[in-house]
Amino acid sequence: MSTPRDVDADFLALPLDALADAALQVARDAGAAYAAVRVQQVRETVVRVRDRAVEGTSDVTEAGLSVRVVLDGAWGFAATGSLDPGAAARTAALAVRSARVARPLVLRPVELAPVPVQQGTWVSSYEQDPFDVPADEQAGLLLGWGEQVLASGAAHAEAESWCVKEQKFYADLDGGRTVQQRVRMHPGVTAVVVADDGRVDTVRSLAPPVGRGWEHMVGPGAPLPLEVPGLAALAREKLAAPSVEPGRYDLVIAPSQLWLTIHESVAHATELDRALGYEAAYAGTSFATPDQLGSRRYGSDLMTVTGDRVVEHGLSTVGWDDEGVPAQTWDIVRDGVHVGYQLDRAMAAERGETSNGCAYADTPVSAPLQRMPNVSLAADPDGPDLDGLVAGVEDGILVTGDRSWSIDMQRFNFQFTAQTFHRIRSGRVEGMLRDVAYQASTPDFWSRLAAVGGPSTWSLEGALNCGKGQPGQAAPVSHGCPAVVVQGVSVLNTEQEGA
């Protein structure tokens, strides 16, 4: 547990209450049933190096406010980069006007699930603010890692650090007022190797993006100082490995790859707006429709998946969502049966439920969408460690690290590759394989879940930039999961498929 921190003084020095009062008064006078003001500031820094040179740096801060209203059953929204009460009032008036323009087009008046009035302050858990670390110090660390990769035999080395700080103030007509601050980081190092015949391959580090500070880069428990020295050797072994023989194998999948399979086949598939067909143009709808909720068999009895906005260091962990709903956890798949969706207040009202807090906007000028919480597969409390899982496999492949994916428009049929694949024979890990991809349909894959690892195999993985919406928005999200065994999965040879 990290030491509790305060929201930065520069954000608290903004006239937050005055901005909210000015905007909400305009909405109240117009007769809005709901109105919310969101003041948001996002700072992102990226440092990239290649071989022995800094390739690029950026440091961008975006600040502004938005007003969202429900008036006569229609949504209205407007945003501005000006943070003074006059601009806030004018933005609220524009939001009211947009609701009036939209009203004749509304087929079903907007209703929002109720939520108790929320007030408070929340800061995510981190030790060292990465924005206190100078860019040249960050670049020096990355260049040092690149030098290690080159010295151990790689043709090229690439390294990057990506730091984000997000601050939000939320106020609504009901009296809700909250302030929160989150920090997240994603470091990465890649080794590039070239064979004598000109073939090229890479291995990227497995350190995931997380809701931590600079301690994720250096210090006790930081993953990259341990990973970097072995990256080039892994890449050379992968380049020299035999090509896989296509067929059906038992897969032992590590969390560093399984998170992406969960993300694409479970997390996106259980967004209610996607299941209802409201979200279709960006990555399609979902086979997991509401008519079978509570009876659809999603996977084996070993499969329990939760939506989670409270786990420490999660990328989607918050105090409240962007509609003032408190963070919480709930079941999405219980004992292999689909039992829950991801909901914002409008989606919840449509089903006669309460919101589970899945509204999120990525920038000050973006309208909140129903976005993904941390969607995680539970470990078996009495499950084995990774060696124990491997020991139970007679003929299989160990899959580690995400690489590429493809999934259809209903989140049903998919294919994944990974960073590394190791052959398993008679319960022992042998040498590496290459040219491997596995494919399945979502229910068939999860029905083959035959063993779930214990807590020692569970880790929090994820992505900083999950995309959704039009205009598109990015959202950070974590997926916690253990290592698992999935039996009899179809494995392709990507080299032969591409021939």
CSV table of C-alpha atoms in Angstrom, one decimal:
chain,number,residue,atom,x,y,z
A,1,MET,CA,0.0,0.0,0.0
A,2,SER,CA,1.4,3.4,-1.0
A,3,THR,CA,1.5,6.4,1.2
A,4,PRO,CA,-1.7,8.5,0.7
A,5,ARG,CA,-1.1,11.6,-1.4
A,6,ASP,CA,-2.9,14.9,-2.0
A,7,VAL,CA,-4.3,16.4,-5.2
A,8,ASP,CA,-1.7,18.8,-6.7
A,9,ALA,CA,-2.1,22.4,-5.5
A,10,ASP,CA,-2.0,23.8,-9.0
A,11,PHE,CA,-5.3,22.0,-9.9
A,12,LEU,CA,-7.0,22.8,-6.6
A,13,ALA,CA,-6.0,26.5,-7.2
A,14,LEU,CA,-8.3,26.6,-10.2
A,15,PRO,CA,-11.7,28.3,-9.5
A,16,LEU,CA,-13.4,24.9,-9.5
A,17,ASP,CA,-16.5,25.8,-7.4
A,18,ALA,CA,-17.0,29.1,-9.2
A,19,LEU,CA,-16.9,27.4,-12.6
A,20,ALA,CA,-19.4,24.8,-11.4
A,21,ASP,CA,-21.7,27.4,-9.8
A,22,ALA,CA,-21.8,29.5,-13.0
A,23,ALA,CA,-22.5,26.6,-15.3
A,24,LEU,CA,-25.0,24.8,-13.1
A,25,GLN,CA,-27.0,27.9,-12.6
A,26,VAL,CA,-27.5,28.3,-16.3
A,27,ALA,CA,-28.7,24.7,-16.6
A,28,ARG,CA,-30.9,25.0,-13.6
A,29,ASP,CA,-32.6,28.1,-15.0
A,30,ALA,CA,-33.2,26.3,-18.3
A,31,GLY,CA,-35.0,23.5,-16.5
A,32,ALA,CA,-32.5,20.7,-17.0
A,33,ALA,CA,-33.3,17.4,-15.3
A,34,TYR,CA,-29.6,16.6,-15.0
A,35,ALA,CA,-26.5,18.8,-15.4
A,36,ALA,CA,-22.9,18.0,-14.7
A,37,VAL,CA,-19.7,20.1,-14.9
A,38,ARG,CA,-16.4,18.3,-15.4
A,39,VAL,CA,-13.1,20.3,-15.1
A,40,GLN,CA,-10.3,18.1,-16.4
A,41,GLN,CA,-6.5,18.4,-16.7
A,42,VAL,CA,-4.4,15.7,-18.4
A,43,ARG,CA,-0.6,15.8,-18.7
A,44,GLU,CA,1.3,13.2,-20.8
A,45,THR,CA,5.0,12.8,-21.3
A,46,VAL,CA,6.7,10.4,-23.7
A,47,VAL,CA,10.4,9.8,-24.0
A,48,ARG,CA,11.7,7.4,-26.8
A,49,VAL,CA,15.3,6.2,-27.5
A,50,ARG,CA,16.6,4.0,-30.3
A,51,ASP,CA,20.1,2.5,-30.0
A,52,ARG,CA,22.3,5.2,-28.5
A,53,ALA,CA,20.2,8.3,-29.3
A,54,VAL,CA,17.1,10.0,-28.0
A,55,GLU,CA,14.5,9.7,-30.8
A,56,GLY,CA,11.9,12.0,-29.4
A,57,THR,CA,10.3,13.6,-26.3
A,58,SER,CA,6.9,15.2,-25.8
A,59,ASP,CA,5.3,16.9,-22.8
A,60,VAL,CA,1.7,18.0,-23.4
A,61,THR,CA,-0.9,19.3,-20.9
A,62,GLU,CA,-4.6,19.7,-21.9
A,63,ALA,CA,-7.1,21.5,-19.6
A,64,GLY,CA,-10.7,22.5,-20.0
A,65,LEU,CA,-14.2,22.0,-18.8
A,66,SER,CA,-17.4,20.4,-20.2
A,67,VAL,CA,-21.0,20.7,-19.4
A,68,ARG,CA,-23.5,17.9,-20.0
A,69,VAL,CA,-27.3,18.3,-19.6
A,70,VAL,CA,-30.5,16.3,-20.0
A,71,LEU,CA,-33.2,18.7,-21.0
A,72,ASP,CA,-36.7,17.5,-22.2
A,73,GLY,CA,-35.3,14.0,-22.5
A,74,ALA,CA,-32.4,14.9,-24.8
A,75,TRP,CA,-28.6,15.0,-24.2
A,76,GLY,CA,-26.8,18.3,-24.6
A,77,PHE,CA,-23.0,18.7,-24.4
A,78,ALA,CA,-20.5,21.5,-24.9
A,79,ALA,CA,-16.9,22.1,-23.9
A,80,THR,CA,-14.3,24.8,-23.7
A,81,GLY,CA,-10.6,25.3,-23.0
A,82,SER,CA,-11.3,28.5,-21.1
A,83,LEU,CA,-11.4,28.2,-17.3
A,84,ASP,CA,-13.2,31.3,-16.1
A,85,PRO,CA,-16.8,31.5,-14.8
A,86,GLY,CA,-18.0,33.5,-17.8
A,87,ALA,CA,-16.8,30.8,-20.2
A,88,ALA,CA,-18.4,28.1,-18.0
A,89,ALA,CA,-21.8,29.9,-18.2
A,90,ARG,CA,-21.5,30.3,-22.0
A,91,THR,CA,-20.6,26.6,-22.3
A,92,ALA,CA,-23.6,25.6,-20.3
A,93,ALA,CA,-25.9,27.8,-22.5
A,94,LEU,CA,-24.4,26.0,-25.5
A,95,ALA,CA,-25.1,22.6,-24.0
A,96,VAL,CA,-28.7,23.6,-23.3
A,97,ARG,CA,-29.1,24.8,-26.8
A,98,SER,CA,-27.7,21.6,-28.3
A,99,ALA,CA,-30.2,19.6,-26.2
A,100,ARG,CA,-33.0,21.7,-27.6
A,101,VAL,CA,-31.8,21.1,-31.1
A,102,ALA,CA,-31.5,17.4,-30.5
A,103,ARG,CA,-34.9,17.0,-28.9
A,104,PRO,CA,-37.0,16.5,-32.1
A,105,LEU,CA,-34.7,13.6,-33.1
A,106,VAL,CA,-35.0,11.7,-29.8
A,107,LEU,CA,-37.0,8.5,-30.1
A,108,ARG,CA,-36.6,7.4,-26.4
A,109,PRO,CA,-36.2,10.2,-23.8
A,110,VAL,CA,-33.0,9.9,-21.7
A,111,GLU,CA,-33.5,8.6,-18.2
A,112,LEU,CA,-30.6,8.2,-15.7
A,113,ALA,CA,-30.4,5.7,-12.9
A,114,PRO,CA,-30.4,7.5,-9.5
A,115,VAL,CA,-27.2,7.7,-7.5
A,116,PRO,CA,-26.7,9.1,-3.9
A,117,VAL,CA,-25.1,12.5,-3.8
A,118,GLN,CA,-21.3,12.1,-3.7
A,119,GLN,CA,-18.7,14.4,-2.2
A,120,GLY,CA,-15.0,13.8,-1.5
A,121,THR,CA,-11.4,13.6,-2.8
A,122,TRP,CA,-9.5,10.6,-4.1
A,123,VAL,CA,-5.9,10.1,-5.2
A,124,SER,CA,-4.6,6.9,-6.8
A,125,SER,CA,-1.9,4.9,-5.1
A,126,TYR,CA,1.7,5.7,-6.1
A,127,GLU,CA,5.0,6.4,-4.4
A,128,GLN,CA,7.0,8.9,-6.7
A,129,ASP,CA,5.4,11.4,-9.0
A,130,PRO,CA,7.0,10.6,-12.4
A,131,PHE,CA,6.6,14.3,-13.3
A,132,ASP,CA,9.1,15.1,-10.6
A,133,VAL,CA,11.7,13.2,-12.7
A,134,PRO,CA,13.5,15.4,-15.3
A,135,ALA,CA,13.2,14.3,-18.9
A,136,ASP,CA,17.0,14.0,-19.3
A,137,GLU,CA,17.1,11.6,-16.3
A,138,GLN,CA,14.3,9.5,-17.9
A,139,ALA,CA,16.2,9.5,-21.2
A,140,GLY,CA,19.4,8.5,-19.4
A,141,LEU,CA,17.7,5.5,-17.8
A,142,LEU,CA,16.3,4.4,-21.2
A,143,LEU,CA,19.6,4.8,-23.0
A,144,GLY,CA,21.3,2.7,-20.3
A,145,TRP,CA,18.8,-0.1,-20.9
A,146,GLY,CA,19.3,0.2,-24.6
A,147,GLU,CA,23.0,-0.1,-24.1
A,148,GLN,CA,22.5,-3.4,-22.2
A,149,VAL,CA,20.4,-4.8,-25.0
A,150,LEU,CA,23.0,-3.9,-27.6
A,151,ALA,CA,25.8,-5.2,-25.6
A,152,SER,CA,24.1,-8.5,-25.2
A,153,GLY,CA,23.9,-9.1,-29.0
A,154,ALA,CA,20.9,-7.2,-30.4
A,155,ALA,CA,21.2,-5.4,-33.7
A,156,HIS,CA,19.0,-2.6,-32.4
A,157,ALA,CA,17.4,-1.5,-29.1
A,158,GLU,CA,14.3,0.6,-28.6
A,159,ALA,CA,13.0,1.9,-25.3
A,160,GLU,CA,10.2,4.2,-24.2
A,161,SER,CA,8.6,5.7,-21.1
A,162,TRP,CA,5.0,7.0,-21.1
A,163,CYS,CA,3.7,8.9,-18.1
A,164,VAL,CA,0.2,10.3,-17.5
A,165,LYS,CA,-1.4,12.4,-14.8
A,166,GLU,CA,-5.2,12.9,-14.9
A,167,GLN,CA,-7.1,15.3,-12.6
A,168,LYS,CA,-10.8,15.7,-12.6
A,169,PHE,CA,-13.4,17.9,-10.7
A,170,TYR,CA,-17.0,16.8,-11.1
A,171,ALA,CA,-20.1,18.7,-9.9
A,172,ASP,CA,-23.8,18.1,-10.7
A,173,LEU,CA,-27.2,19.7,-10.0
A,174,ASP,CA,-28.0,17.3,-7.2
A,175,GLY,CA,-25.1,18.6,-5.1
A,176,GLY,CA,-22.4,16.1,-5.9
A,177,ARG,CA,-18.8,17.5,-6.0
A,178,THR,CA,-15.7,15.3,-6.2
A,179,VAL,CA,-12.0,15.8,-7.0
A,180,GLN,CA,-9.6,13.0,-8.0
A,181,GLN,CA,-6.1,12.5,-9.4
A,182,ARG,CA,-4.6,9.5,-11.1
A,183,VAL,CA,-1.1,8.6,-12.2
A,184,ARG,CA,-0.1,5.8,-14.6
A,185,MET,CA,3.0,4.6,-16.4
A,186,HIS,CA,4.0,2.4,-19.2
A,187,PRO,CA,7.7,1.6,-19.9
A,188,GLY,CA,8.9,-0.7,-22.6
A,189,VAL,CA,12.1,-2.1,-24.1
A,190,THR,CA,12.4,-4.0,-27.4
A,191,ALA,CA,15.4,-6.1,-28.7
A,192,VAL,CA,15.7,-6.4,-32.5
A,193,VAL,CA,17.8,-9.3,-33.9
A,194,VAL,CA,18.8,-10.2,-37.5
A,195,ALA,CA,19.7,-13.7,-38.7
A,196,ASP,CA,22.5,-14.3,-41.2
A,197,ASP,CA,19.9,-15.0,-43.9
A,198,GLY,CA,18.3,-11.6,-43.3
A,199,ARG,CA,15.3,-12.7,-41.2
A,200,VAL,CA,14.4,-10.2,-38.4
A,201,ASP,CA,12.6,-10.8,-35.1
A,202,THR,CA,11.9,-8.9,-31.9
A,203,VAL,CA,11.1,-9.5,-28.3
A,204,ARG,CA,9.5,-6.8,-26.2
A,205,SER,CA,9.6,-6.5,-22.4
A,206,LEU,CA,6.6,-7.8,-20.4
A,207,ALA,CA,6.4,-5.0,-17.8
A,208,PRO,CA,2.8,-3.9,-18.0
A,209,PRO,CA,1.3,-0.4,-17.8
A,210,VAL,CA,0.0,0.2,-14.3
A,211,GLY,CA,-1.4,2.9,-12.0
A,212,ARG,CA,1.9,3.4,-10.3
A,213,GLY,CA,4.6,6.2,-10.2
A,214,TRP,CA,8.3,6.3,-11.1
A,215,GLU,CA,8.8,3.3,-8.7
A,216,HIS,CA,7.6,1.2,-11.6
A,217,MET,CA,10.8,2.1,-13.5
A,218,VAL,CA,13.4,1.7,-10.8
A,219,GLY,CA,13.6,0.6,-7.2
A,220,PRO,CA,12.5,-2.5,-5.3
A,221,GLY,CA,10.1,-4.6,-7.4
A,222,ALA,CA,10.5,-2.7,-10.6
A,223,PRO,CA,10.3,-5.2,-13.4
A,224,LEU,CA,12.4,-3.9,-16.2
A,225,PRO,CA,15.8,-3.9,-14.5
A,226,LEU,CA,15.3,-7.7,-14.2
A,227,GLU,CA,14.0,-8.2,-17.8
A,228,VAL,CA,16.3,-6.1,-19.9
A,229,PRO,CA,19.5,-8.2,-19.6
A,230,GLY,CA,17.8,-11.3,-21.1
A,231,LEU,CA,15.8,-9.7,-23.9
A,232,ALA,CA,18.4,-10.1,-26.7
A,233,ALA,CA,19.1,-13.8,-25.8
A,234,LEU,CA,15.3,-14.5,-26.0
A,235,ALA,CA,15.1,-12.8,-29.3
A,236,ARG,CA,18.0,-14.8,-30.8
A,237,GLU,CA,16.5,-18.0,-29.4
A,238,LYS,CA,13.2,-17.2,-31.0
A,239,LEU,CA,14.8,-16.4,-34.3
A,240,ALA,CA,16.6,-19.8,-34.3
A,241,ALA,CA,13.6,-21.8,-33.0
A,242,PRO,CA,11.8,-24.4,-35.2
A,243,SER,CA,8.6,-23.5,-36.8
A,244,VAL,CA,5.5,-24.9,-35.0
A,245,GLU,CA,3.6,-27.9,-36.4
A,246,PRO,CA,-0.1,-26.9,-36.8
A,247,GLY,CA,-2.6,-28.9,-34.7
A,248,ARG,CA,-4.4,-28.9,-31.4
A,249,TYR,CA,-2.4,-28.3,-28.2
A,250,ASP,CA,-3.0,-27.7,-24.6
A,251,LEU,CA,-2.0,-24.1,-23.9
A,252,VAL,CA,-0.5,-22.8,-20.7
A,253,ILE,CA,-1.2,-19.1,-21.1
A,254,ALA,CA,0.6,-16.6,-18.9
A,255,PRO,CA,-1.1,-13.4,-17.6
A,256,SER,CA,1.1,-11.3,-19.9
A,257,GLN,CA,-0.8,-12.7,-22.9
A,258,LEU,CA,-4.1,-13.9,-21.3
A,259,TRP,CA,-5.1,-10.3,-20.4
A,260,LEU,CA,-5.5,-9.4,-24.1
A,261,THR,CA,-7.6,-12.5,-24.8
A,262,ILE,CA,-9.9,-11.4,-21.8
A,263,HIS,CA,-9.9,-7.9,-23.1
A,264,GLU,CA,-11.1,-8.7,-26.6
A,265,SER,CA,-13.4,-11.8,-26.0
A,266,VAL,CA,-14.9,-10.9,-22.6
A,267,ALA,CA,-14.5,-7.3,-21.6
A,268,HIS,CA,-15.5,-5.7,-24.9
A,269,ALA,CA,-18.2,-8.4,-25.4
A,270,THR,CA,-19.9,-7.5,-22.1
A,271,GLU,CA,-20.3,-3.7,-22.7
A,272,LEU,CA,-24.1,-3.3,-22.7
A,273,ASP,CA,-24.1,-0.6,-25.3
A,274,ARG,CA,-22.3,-2.9,-27.7
A,275,ALA,CA,-24.6,-5.9,-26.8
A,276,LEU,CA,-27.6,-3.7,-27.5
A,277,GLY,CA,-26.2,-2.5,-30.9
A,278,TYR,CA,-25.8,1.1,-29.8
A,279,GLU,CA,-22.0,0.8,-30.3
A,280,ALA,CA,-21.4,-0.9,-33.6
A,281,ALA,CA,-19.4,1.3,-36.0
A,282,TYR,CA,-16.2,1.0,-34.0
A,283,ALA,CA,-15.3,-2.7,-33.6
A,284,GLY,CA,-18.8,-4.1,-33.9
A,285,THR,CA,-21.4,-5.3,-31.5
A,286,SER,CA,-21.5,-8.5,-29.3
A,287,PHE,CA,-22.8,-12.0,-29.4
A,288,ALA,CA,-23.5,-11.7,-25.6
A,289,THR,CA,-27.0,-10.3,-25.9
A,290,PRO,CA,-29.2,-9.5,-22.9
A,291,ASP,CA,-31.9,-12.1,-23.7
A,292,GLN,CA,-29.6,-14.9,-22.4
A,293,LEU,CA,-28.1,-13.1,-19.4
A,294,GLY,CA,-28.1,-15.4,-16.5
A,295,SER,CA,-28.3,-18.6,-18.6
A,296,ARG,CA,-25.6,-18.2,-21.3
A,297,ARG,CA,-22.7,-20.6,-20.7
A,298,TYR,CA,-19.6,-18.4,-21.3
A,299,GLY,CA,-17.0,-20.9,-20.2
A,300,SER,CA,-16.2,-23.7,-17.9
A,301,ASP,CA,-17.1,-23.7,-14.2
A,302,LEU,CA,-13.6,-22.4,-13.4
A,303,MET,CA,-14.3,-19.1,-15.1
A,304,THR,CA,-15.2,-16.2,-12.7
A,305,VAL,CA,-14.8,-12.7,-14.1
A,306,THR,CA,-15.4,-9.4,-12.3
A,307,GLY,CA,-15.8,-5.8,-13.2
A,308,ASP,CA,-13.5,-3.9,-10.8
A,309,ARG,CA,-12.9,-0.1,-10.3
A,310,VAL,CA,-11.3,-0.4,-6.9
A,311,VAL,CA,-8.2,-2.7,-7.3
A,312,GLU,CA,-5.0,-0.9,-6.2
A,313,HIS,CA,-2.8,0.2,-9.2
A,314,GLY,CA,-5.5,-0.7,-11.7
A,315,LEU,CA,-5.6,1.6,-14.8
A,316,SER,CA,-9.4,1.9,-14.7
A,317,THR,CA,-9.4,2.3,-10.9
A,318,VAL,CA,-11.1,5.5,-9.7
A,319,GLY,CA,-12.9,7.1,-6.8
A,320,TRP,CA,-16.0,7.9,-8.9
A,321,ASP,CA,-16.8,7.6,-12.6
A,322,ASP,CA,-17.6,10.6,-14.8
A,323,GLU,CA,-21.3,10.6,-13.8
A,324,GLY,CA,-20.6,10.7,-10.1
A,325,VAL,CA,-21.1,7.0,-9.4
A,326,PRO,CA,-18.8,5.5,-6.7
A,327,ALA,CA,-16.2,2.9,-7.7
A,328,GLN,CA,-17.3,-0.7,-7.0
A,329,THR,CA,-16.9,-4.4,-8.0
A,330,TRP,CA,-19.4,-6.8,-9.5
A,331,ASP,CA,-19.6,-10.2,-11.2
A,332,ILE,CA,-19.7,-10.4,-15.0
A,333,VAL,CA,-19.2,-14.2,-15.4
A,334,ARG,CA,-19.8,-16.4,-12.3
A,335,ASP,CA,-18.9,-20.1,-12.4
A,336,GLY,CA,-18.9,-19.9,-16.2
A,337,VAL,CA,-22.3,-18.2,-16.6
A,338,HIS,CA,-22.7,-14.7,-18.0
A,339,VAL,CA,-24.4,-12.7,-15.2
A,340,GLY,CA,-23.5,-9.0,-15.6
A,341,TYR,CA,-22.8,-6.1,-17.9
A,342,GLN,CA,-20.8,-2.9,-17.8
A,343,LEU,CA,-23.3,0.0,-17.2
A,344,ASP,CA,-23.4,3.8,-17.1
A,345,ARG,CA,-26.4,5.6,-15.7
A,346,ALA,CA,-28.4,5.7,-18.9
A,347,MET,CA,-27.7,2.0,-19.7
A,348,ALA,CA,-28.6,1.1,-16.1
A,349,ALA,CA,-31.9,2.9,-16.2
A,350,GLU,CA,-32.8,1.2,-19.5
A,351,ARG,CA,-32.5,-2.2,-17.6
A,352,GLY,CA,-34.0,-1.0,-14.4
A,353,GLU,CA,-30.7,-1.4,-12.5
A,354,THR,CA,-28.3,0.9,-10.7
A,355,SER,CA,-25.1,2.0,-12.5
A,356,ASN,CA,-21.9,0.2,-11.8
A,357,GLY,CA,-19.8,3.3,-12.6
A,358,CYS,CA,-18.6,2.8,-16.2
A,359,ALA,CA,-18.8,6.3,-17.6
A,360,TYR,CA,-15.5,7.9,-18.7
A,361,ALA,CA,-14.2,10.7,-20.9
A,362,ASP,CA,-10.6,10.8,-22.0
A,363,THR,CA,-10.1,14.5,-22.5
A,364,PRO,CA,-11.6,17.8,-21.1
A,365,VAL,CA,-13.6,18.2,-24.4
A,366,SER,CA,-14.9,14.6,-24.7
A,367,ALA,CA,-18.4,13.5,-23.7
A,368,PRO,CA,-18.4,10.5,-21.3
A,369,LEU,CA,-19.0,7.1,-22.9
A,370,GLN,CA,-19.8,3.7,-21.3
A,371,ARG,CA,-16.2,2.5,-20.9
A,372,MET,CA,-14.5,-0.6,-19.6
A,373,PRO,CA,-13.7,-1.1,-15.9
A,374,ASN,CA,-10.8,-3.4,-14.9
A,375,VAL,CA,-12.2,-6.7,-16.1
A,376,SER,CA,-10.4,-9.6,-14.3
A,377,LEU,CA,-10.3,-13.4,-14.2
A,378,ALA,CA,-10.2,-14.7,-10.6
A,379,ALA,CA,-7.4,-17.0,-9.5
A,380,ASP,CA,-8.1,-20.3,-7.8
A,381,PRO,CA,-7.3,-19.7,-4.1
A,382,ASP,CA,-5.9,-23.3,-3.9
A,383,GLY,CA,-4.5,-23.4,-7.5
A,384,PRO,CA,-1.0,-24.4,-8.5
A,385,ASP,CA,1.9,-22.1,-9.4
A,386,LEU,CA,3.2,-21.9,-13.0
A,387,ASP,CA,5.4,-25.0,-12.7
A,388,GLY,CA,2.4,-26.9,-11.3
A,389,LEU,CA,0.3,-26.0,-14.3
A,390,VAL,CA,3.0,-27.0,-16.7
A,391,ALA,CA,3.5,-30.3,-14.9
A,392,GLY,CA,0.0,-31.2,-15.7
A,393,VAL,CA,0.3,-30.8,-19.5
A,394,GLU,CA,1.5,-33.8,-21.6
A,395,ASP,CA,1.7,-32.1,-25.0
A,396,GLY,CA,1.3,-28.3,-25.1
A,397,ILE,CA,2.7,-24.8,-25.6
A,398,LEU,CA,3.5,-22.1,-23.0
A,399,VAL,CA,2.3,-18.7,-24.3
A,400,THR,CA,3.9,-15.5,-22.9
A,401,GLY,CA,3.5,-11.8,-23.8
A,402,ASP,CA,0.9,-10.1,-26.1
A,403,ARG,CA,1.7,-9.3,-29.7
A,404,SER,CA,-1.2,-9.3,-32.2
A,405,TRP,CA,-4.9,-10.1,-32.3
A,406,SER,CA,-7.9,-10.3,-34.6
A,407,ILE,CA,-11.5,-10.7,-33.6
A,408,ASP,CA,-14.8,-10.5,-35.6
A,409,MET,CA,-17.5,-7.9,-35.3
A,410,GLN,CA,-19.5,-9.9,-32.7
A,411,ARG,CA,-16.5,-10.7,-30.5
A,412,PHE,CA,-17.0,-14.4,-31.3
A,413,ASN,CA,-14.1,-15.8,-33.5
A,414,PHE,CA,-10.6,-14.7,-32.7
A,415,GLN,CA,-6.9,-15.3,-33.3
A,416,PHE,CA,-3.9,-14.3,-31.2
A,417,THR,CA,-0.1,-14.4,-31.4
A,418,ALA,CA,2.4,-13.7,-28.5
A,419,GLN,CA,5.9,-12.6,-27.7
A,420,THR,CA,7.3,-16.1,-27.0
A,421,PHE,CA,6.1,-19.7,-27.3
A,422,HIS,CA,7.8,-22.7,-25.5
A,423,ARG,CA,7.1,-26.3,-26.2
A,424,ILE,CA,5.8,-28.5,-23.3
A,425,ARG,CA,6.3,-32.2,-23.4
A,426,SER,CA,5.5,-34.6,-20.5
A,427,GLY,CA,5.1,-31.7,-18.0
A,428,ARG,CA,8.4,-30.0,-18.8
A,429,VAL,CA,9.2,-26.8,-20.7
A,430,GLU,CA,11.5,-27.5,-23.7
A,431,GLY,CA,12.9,-25.1,-26.3
A,432,MET,CA,11.2,-22.2,-28.0
A,433,LEU,CA,8.8,-22.3,-31.1
A,434,ARG,CA,8.1,-19.6,-33.6
A,435,ASP,CA,5.4,-18.8,-36.2
A,436,VAL,CA,2.6,-19.7,-33.6
A,437,ALA,CA,-0.9,-18.3,-33.5
A,438,TYR,CA,-4.0,-19.8,-31.7
A,439,GLN,CA,-7.6,-19.4,-32.8
A,440,ALA,CA,-11.0,-20.3,-31.4
A,441,SER,CA,-14.5,-19.0,-30.9
A,442,THR,CA,-15.1,-17.2,-27.6
A,443,PRO,CA,-17.4,-19.8,-25.9
A,444,ASP,CA,-15.5,-22.8,-27.2
A,445,PHE,CA,-12.1,-21.4,-25.9
A,446,TRP,CA,-13.4,-20.6,-22.5
A,447,SER,CA,-15.3,-23.9,-22.2
A,448,ARG,CA,-11.8,-25.6,-22.6
A,449,LEU,CA,-10.5,-23.8,-19.5
A,450,ALA,CA,-9.2,-26.8,-17.6
A,451,ALA,CA,-7.0,-25.4,-14.8
A,452,VAL,CA,-6.6,-22.0,-13.2
A,453,GLY,CA,-3.5,-21.0,-11.4
A,454,GLY,CA,-3.2,-19.9,-7.8
A,455,PRO,CA,-2.7,-16.3,-6.4
A,456,SER,CA,1.1,-16.6,-7.1
A,457,THR,CA,0.4,-16.6,-10.8
A,458,TRP,CA,-2.0,-13.7,-10.8
A,459,SER,CA,-0.9,-10.3,-12.1
A,460,LEU,CA,-2.4,-7.0,-13.2
A,461,GLU,CA,-1.8,-6.4,-17.0
A,462,GLY,CA,-3.5,-4.1,-19.4
A,463,ALA,CA,-3.3,-1.2,-21.9
A,464,LEU,CA,-3.2,2.6,-21.8
A,465,ASN,CA,-5.1,3.2,-25.0
A,466,CYS,CA,-8.2,1.0,-25.5
A,467,GLY,CA,-10.2,2.7,-28.2
A,468,LYS,CA,-14.0,3.2,-28.6
A,469,GLY,CA,-16.5,5.7,-29.9
A,470,GLN,CA,-16.8,8.2,-32.7
A,471,PRO,CA,-15.0,10.5,-32.4
A,472,GLY,CA,-12.7,7.9,-30.9
A,473,GLN,CA,-11.6,8.0,-27.3
A,474,ALA,CA,-8.7,6.2,-25.6
A,475,ALA,CA,-9.1,4.7,-22.1
A,476,PRO,CA,-6.6,3.0,-19.8
A,477,VAL,CA,-7.8,-0.4,-18.5
A,478,SER,CA,-6.2,-3.3,-16.5
A,479,HIS,CA,-7.0,-7.0,-16.6
A,480,GLY,CA,-5.9,-9.1,-13.7
A,481,CYS,CA,-5.6,-12.8,-14.3
A,482,PRO,CA,-3.7,-15.9,-13.3
A,483,ALA,CA,-1.9,-18.3,-15.6
A,484,VAL,CA,-4.3,-20.9,-17.0
A,485,VAL,CA,-4.5,-24.2,-18.9
A,486,VAL,CA,-6.8,-24.3,-21.9
A,487,GLN,CA,-7.1,-27.7,-23.5
A,488,GLY,CA,-7.2,-28.7,-27.2
A,489,VAL,CA,-6.8,-25.2,-28.8
A,490,SER,CA,-6.3,-24.9,-32.6
A,491,VAL,CA,-2.7,-23.7,-33.3
A,492,LEU,CA,-1.8,-22.3,-36.7
A,493,ASN,CA,1.6,-21.8,-38.4
A,494,THR,CA,1.6,-18.2,-39.4
A,495,GLU,CA,4.5,-18.6,-41.8
A,496,GLN,CA,2.6,-21.3,-43.7
A,497,GLU,CA,-0.6,-19.4,-43.5
A,498,GLY,CA,1.1,-16.4,-45.1
A,499,ALA,CA,2.8,-18.4,-47.8
